[in-house]
C-alpha positions as protocol buffer text, in pm:
chain_id: "A"
residue {
  index: 1
  type: MET
  ca { x: 1291 y: 883 z: -675 }
}
residue {
  index: 2
  type: VAL
  ca { x: 1627 y: 969 z: -825 }
}
residue {
  index: 3
  type: ARG
  ca { x: 1919 y: 795 z: -667 }
}
residue {
  index: 4
  type: LYS
  ca { x: 2268 y: 937 z: -705 }
}
residue {
  index: 5
  type: VAL
  ca { x: 2556 y: 709 z: -692 }
}
residue {
  index: 6
  type: PHE
  ca { x: 2887 y: 852 z: -602 }
}
residue {
  index: 7
  type: ARG
  ca { x: 3197 y: 652 z: -681 }
}
residue {
  index: 8
  type: THR
  ca { x: 3536 y: 694 z: -525 }
}
residue {
  index: 9
  type: PRO
  ca { x: 3846 y: 550 z: -675 }
}
residue {
  index: 10
  type: ARG
  ca { x: 3980 y: 234 z: -508 }
}
residue {
  index: 11
  type: THR
  ca { x: 4322 y: 84 z: -512 }
}
residue {
  index: 12
  type: ALA
  ca { x: 4363 y: -272 z: -633 }
}
residue {
  index: 13
  type: GLY
  ca { x: 4435 y: -391 z: -281 }
}
residue {
  index: 14
  type: ALA
  ca { x: 4107 y: -241 z: -139 }
}
residue {
  index: 15
  type: SER
  ca { x: 3904 y: -397 z: -418 }
}
residue {
  index: 16
  type: ALA
  ca { x: 4066 y: -741 z: -354 }
}
residue {
  index: 17
  type: LEU
  ca { x: 4001 y: -705 z: 11 }
}
residue {
  index: 18
  type: ALA
  ca { x: 3639 y: -617 z: -43 }
}
residue {
  index: 19
  type: ALA
  ca { x: 3593 y: -921 z: -276 }
}
residue {
  index: 20
  type: LEU
  ca { x: 3748 y: -1152 z: -13 }
}
residue {
  index: 21
  type: ALA
  ca { x: 3520 y: -1012 z: 257 }
}
residue {
  index: 22
  type: LEU
  ca { x: 3214 y: -1070 z: 38 }
}
residue {
  index: 23
  type: ALA
  ca { x: 3326 y: -1424 z: -52 }
}
residue {
  index: 24
  type: ALA
  ca { x: 3382 y: -1511 z: 322 }
}
residue {
  index: 25
  type: ALA
  ca { x: 3034 y: -1367 z: 413 }
}
residue {
  index: 26
  type: LEU
  ca { x: 2869 y: -1571 z: 136 }
}
residue {
  index: 27
  type: ILE
  ca { x: 3042 y: -1887 z: 242 }
}
residue {
  index: 28
  type: ALA
  ca { x: 2959 y: -1840 z: 610 }
}
residue {
  index: 29
  type: ALA
  ca { x: 2595 y: -1762 z: 545 }
}
residue {
  index: 30
  type: PRO
  ca { x: 2353 y: -2056 z: 548 }
}
residue {
  index: 31
  type: ALA
  ca { x: 2209 y: -2149 z: 225 }
}
residue {
  index: 32
  type: ALA
  ca { x: 1841 y: -2073 z: 158 }
}
residue {
  index: 33
  type: SER
  ca { x: 1618 y: -2303 z: -31 }
}
residue {
  index: 34
  type: ALA
  ca { x: 1270 y: -2249 z: -178 }
}
residue {
  index: 35
  type: THR
  ca { x: 1121 y: -2440 z: 125 }
}
residue {
  index: 36
  type: ASP
  ca { x: 1303 y: -2213 z: 375 }
}
residue {
  index: 37
  type: HIS
  ca { x: 1095 y: -1906 z: 273 }
}
residue {
  index: 38
  type: GLU
  ca { x: 827 y: -1786 z: 502 }
}
residue {
  index: 39
  type: PRO
  ca { x: 498 y: -1687 z: 346 }
}
residue {
  index: 40
  type: ALA
  ca { x: 462 y: -1321 z: 268 }
}
residue {
  index: 41
  type: PRO
  ca { x: 324 y: -1120 z: 551 }
}
residue {
  index: 42
  type: PRO
  ca { x: -20 y: -963 z: 520 }
}
residue {
  index: 43
  type: LEU
  ca { x: -26 y: -606 z: 381 }
}
residue {
  index: 44
  type: ALA
  ca { x: -94 y: -479 z: 733 }
}
residue {
  index: 45
  type: PRO
  ca { x: -90 y: -660 z: 1066 }
}
residue {
  index: 46
  type: PRO
  ca { x: -415 y: -680 z: 1263 }
}
residue {
  index: 47
  type: GLY
  ca { x: -472 y: -368 z: 1456 }
}
residue {
  index: 48
  type: ALA
  ca { x: -228 y: -162 z: 1250 }
}
residue {
  index: 49
  type: GLY
  ca { x: -302 y: 195 z: 1174 }
}
residue {
  index: 50
  type: ALA
  ca { x: -307 y: 318 z: 808 }
}
residue {
  index: 51
  type: VAL
  ca { x: -3 y: 191 z: 627 }
}
residue {
  index: 52
  type: CYS
  ca { x: -118 y: 268 z: 277 }
}
residue {
  index: 53
  type: ALA
  ca { x: 107 y: 449 z: 28 }
}
residue {
  index: 54
  type: PHE
  ca { x: -48 y: 412 z: -310 }
}
residue {
  index: 55
  type: TYR
  ca { x: -192 y: 759 z: -361 }
}
residue {
  index: 56
  type: PHE
  ca { x: -226 y: 1083 z: -178 }
}
residue {
  index: 57
  type: GLY
  ca { x: -487 y: 1320 z: -317 }
}
residue {
  index: 58
  type: ASN
  ca { x: -854 y: 1377 z: -341 }
}
residue {
  index: 59
  type: GLU
  ca { x: -948 y: 1307 z: -703 }
}
residue {
  index: 60
  type: PRO
  ca { x: -1291 y: 1144 z: -729 }
}
residue {
  index: 61
  type: THR
  ca { x: -1274 y: 765 z: -732 }
}
residue {
  index: 62
  type: PHE
  ca { x: -1569 y: 545 z: -819 }
}
residue {
  index: 63
  type: TYR
  ca { x: -1711 y: 213 z: -934 }
}
residue {
  index: 64
  type: GLY
  ca { x: -1523 y: 78 z: -1239 }
}
residue {
  index: 65
  type: ASP
  ca { x: -1192 y: 272 z: -1165 }
}
residue {
  index: 66
  type: GLN
  ca { x: -863 y: 89 z: -1150 }
}
residue {
  index: 67
  type: GLY
  ca { x: -517 y: 185 z: -1027 }
}
residue {
  index: 68
  type: ASP
  ca { x: -342 y: 344 z: -732 }
}
residue {
  index: 69
  type: ARG
  ca { x: -637 y: 565 z: -623 }
}
residue {
  index: 70
  type: VAL
  ca { x: -839 y: 248 z: -586 }
}
residue {
  index: 71
  type: SER
  ca { x: -579 y: 58 z: -414 }
}
residue {
  index: 72
  type: GLU
  ca { x: -544 y: 346 z: -165 }
}
residue {
  index: 73
  type: VAL
  ca { x: -918 y: 338 z: -93 }
}
residue {
  index: 74
  type: GLN
  ca { x: -918 y: -36 z: -56 }
}
residue {
  index: 75
  type: CYS
  ca { x: -613 y: -27 z: 178 }
}
residue {
  index: 76
  type: LEU
  ca { x: -767 y: 232 z: 399 }
}
residue {
  index: 77
  type: LEU
  ca { x: -1098 y: 42 z: 406 }
}
residue {
  index: 78
  type: ALA
  ca { x: -907 y: -277 z: 486 }
}
residue {
  index: 79
  type: ASN
  ca { x: -723 y: -101 z: 768 }
}
residue {
  index: 80
  type: ARG
  ca { x: -1057 y: -5 z: 908 }
}
residue {
  index: 81
  type: ARG
  ca { x: -1209 y: -354 z: 868 }
}
residue {
  index: 82
  type: TYR
  ca { x: -1462 y: -248 z: 607 }
}
residue {
  index: 83
  type: LEU
  ca { x: -1290 y: -461 z: 332 }
}
residue {
  index: 84
  type: PRO
  ca { x: -1105 y: -792 z: 357 }
}
residue {
  index: 85
  type: TRP
  ca { x: -739 y: -770 z: 272 }
}
residue {
  index: 86
  type: SER
  ca { x: -781 y: -1017 z: -9 }
}
residue {
  index: 87
  type: GLU
  ca { x: -991 y: -753 z: -197 }
}
residue {
  index: 88
  type: VAL
  ca { x: -709 y: -494 z: -210 }
}
residue {
  index: 89
  type: ASN
  ca { x: -645 y: -549 z: -582 }
}
residue {
  index: 90
  type: GLY
  ca { x: -671 y: -201 z: -744 }
}
residue {
  index: 91
  type: THR
  ca { x: -1014 y: -260 z: -902 }
}
residue {
  index: 92
  type: PHE
  ca { x: -1319 y: -80 z: -781 }
}
residue {
  index: 93
  type: GLY
  ca { x: -1575 y: -354 z: -799 }
}
residue {
  index: 94
  type: PRO
  ca { x: -1897 y: -444 z: -620 }
}
residue {
  index: 95
  type: THR
  ca { x: -1721 y: -552 z: -290 }
}
residue {
  index: 96
  type: THR
  ca { x: -1530 y: -221 z: -277 }
}
residue {
  index: 97
  type: LEU
  ca { x: -1846 y: -24 z: -364 }
}
residue {
  index: 98
  type: ALA
  ca { x: -2041 y: -194 z: -76 }
}
residue {
  index: 99
  type: ALA
  ca { x: -1748 y: -126 z: 164 }
}
residue {
  index: 100
  type: VAL
  ca { x: -1735 y: 246 z: 60 }
}
residue {
  index: 101
  type: GLN
  ca { x: -2104 y: 279 z: 106 }
}
residue {
  index: 102
  type: GLN
  ca { x: -2104 y: 118 z: 446 }
}
residue {
  index: 103
  type: PHE
  ca { x: -1810 y: 341 z: 551 }
}
residue {
  index: 104
  type: GLN
  ca { x: -1987 y: 643 z: 429 }
}
residue {
  index: 105
  type: ALA
  ca { x: -2310 y: 538 z: 618 }
}
residue {
  index: 106
  type: ASP
  ca { x: -2109 y: 500 z: 940 }
}
residue {
  index: 107
  type: HIS
  ca { x: -1952 y: 842 z: 908 }
}
residue {
  index: 108
  type: PRO
  ca { x: -2205 y: 1121 z: 883 }
}
residue {
  index: 109
  type: PRO
  ca { x: -2243 y: 1369 z: 723 }
}
residue {
  index: 110
  type: LEU
  ca { x: -2105 y: 1150 z: 439 }
}
residue {
  index: 111
  type: ILE
  ca { x: -2375 y: 1040 z: 205 }
}
residue {
  index: 112
  type: PRO
  ca { x: -2351 y: 664 z: 115 }
}
residue {
  index: 113
  type: SER
  ca { x: -2321 y: 723 z: -260 }
}
residue {
  index: 114
  type: GLY
  ca { x: -2015 y: 495 z: -328 }
}
residue {
  index: 115
  type: LEU
  ca { x: -1831 y: 794 z: -474 }
}
residue {
  index: 116
  type: VAL
  ca { x: -1499 y: 867 z: -300 }
}
residue {
  index: 117
  type: GLY
  ca { x: -1480 y: 1241 z: -319 }
}
residue {
  index: 118
  type: SER
  ca { x: -1279 y: 1488 z: -119 }
}
residue {
  index: 119
  type: GLN
  ca { x: -1493 y: 1450 z: 195 }
}
residue {
  index: 120
  type: THR
  ca { x: -1475 y: 1075 z: 185 }
}
residue {
  index: 121
  type: TRP
  ca { x: -1094 y: 1081 z: 126 }
}
residue {
  index: 122
  type: SER
  ca { x: -1056 y: 1299 z: 435 }
}
residue {
  index: 123
  type: ALA
  ca { x: -1272 y: 1083 z: 643 }
}
residue {
  index: 124
  type: LEU
  ca { x: -1082 y: 765 z: 530 }
}
residue {
  index: 125
  type: TRP
  ca { x: -749 y: 917 z: 625 }
}
residue {
  index: 126
  type: ASN
  ca { x: -871 y: 1062 z: 945 }
}
residue {
  index: 127
  type: ALA
  ca { x: -1102 y: 782 z: 1080 }
}
């Protein structure tokens, strides 16, 4: 994503005013400490629809693969409760293989091969 930044000339007074406003906001804001931080939310709340955004395509994905395609498969499987969220790690290992095969078995006419091809991709996105 390319982000363009447009700058407009400011007068010295406007810059000083902006700096004062920022300083006042920082002083008024409560200080945060390491203990104030909430734990990170899960990748998707229970019952949420597909919120995966790692990959969009239909390239074959299979056991041993790593990367965004695998993360997308895992995220879609986790959203459908075939895979625990803790297994969304971008590596197509034995747990992901078993989850893919179970998903395929549950969605005929897919064949439970463990290979995520175009038909399995489509079923994952549309299940």
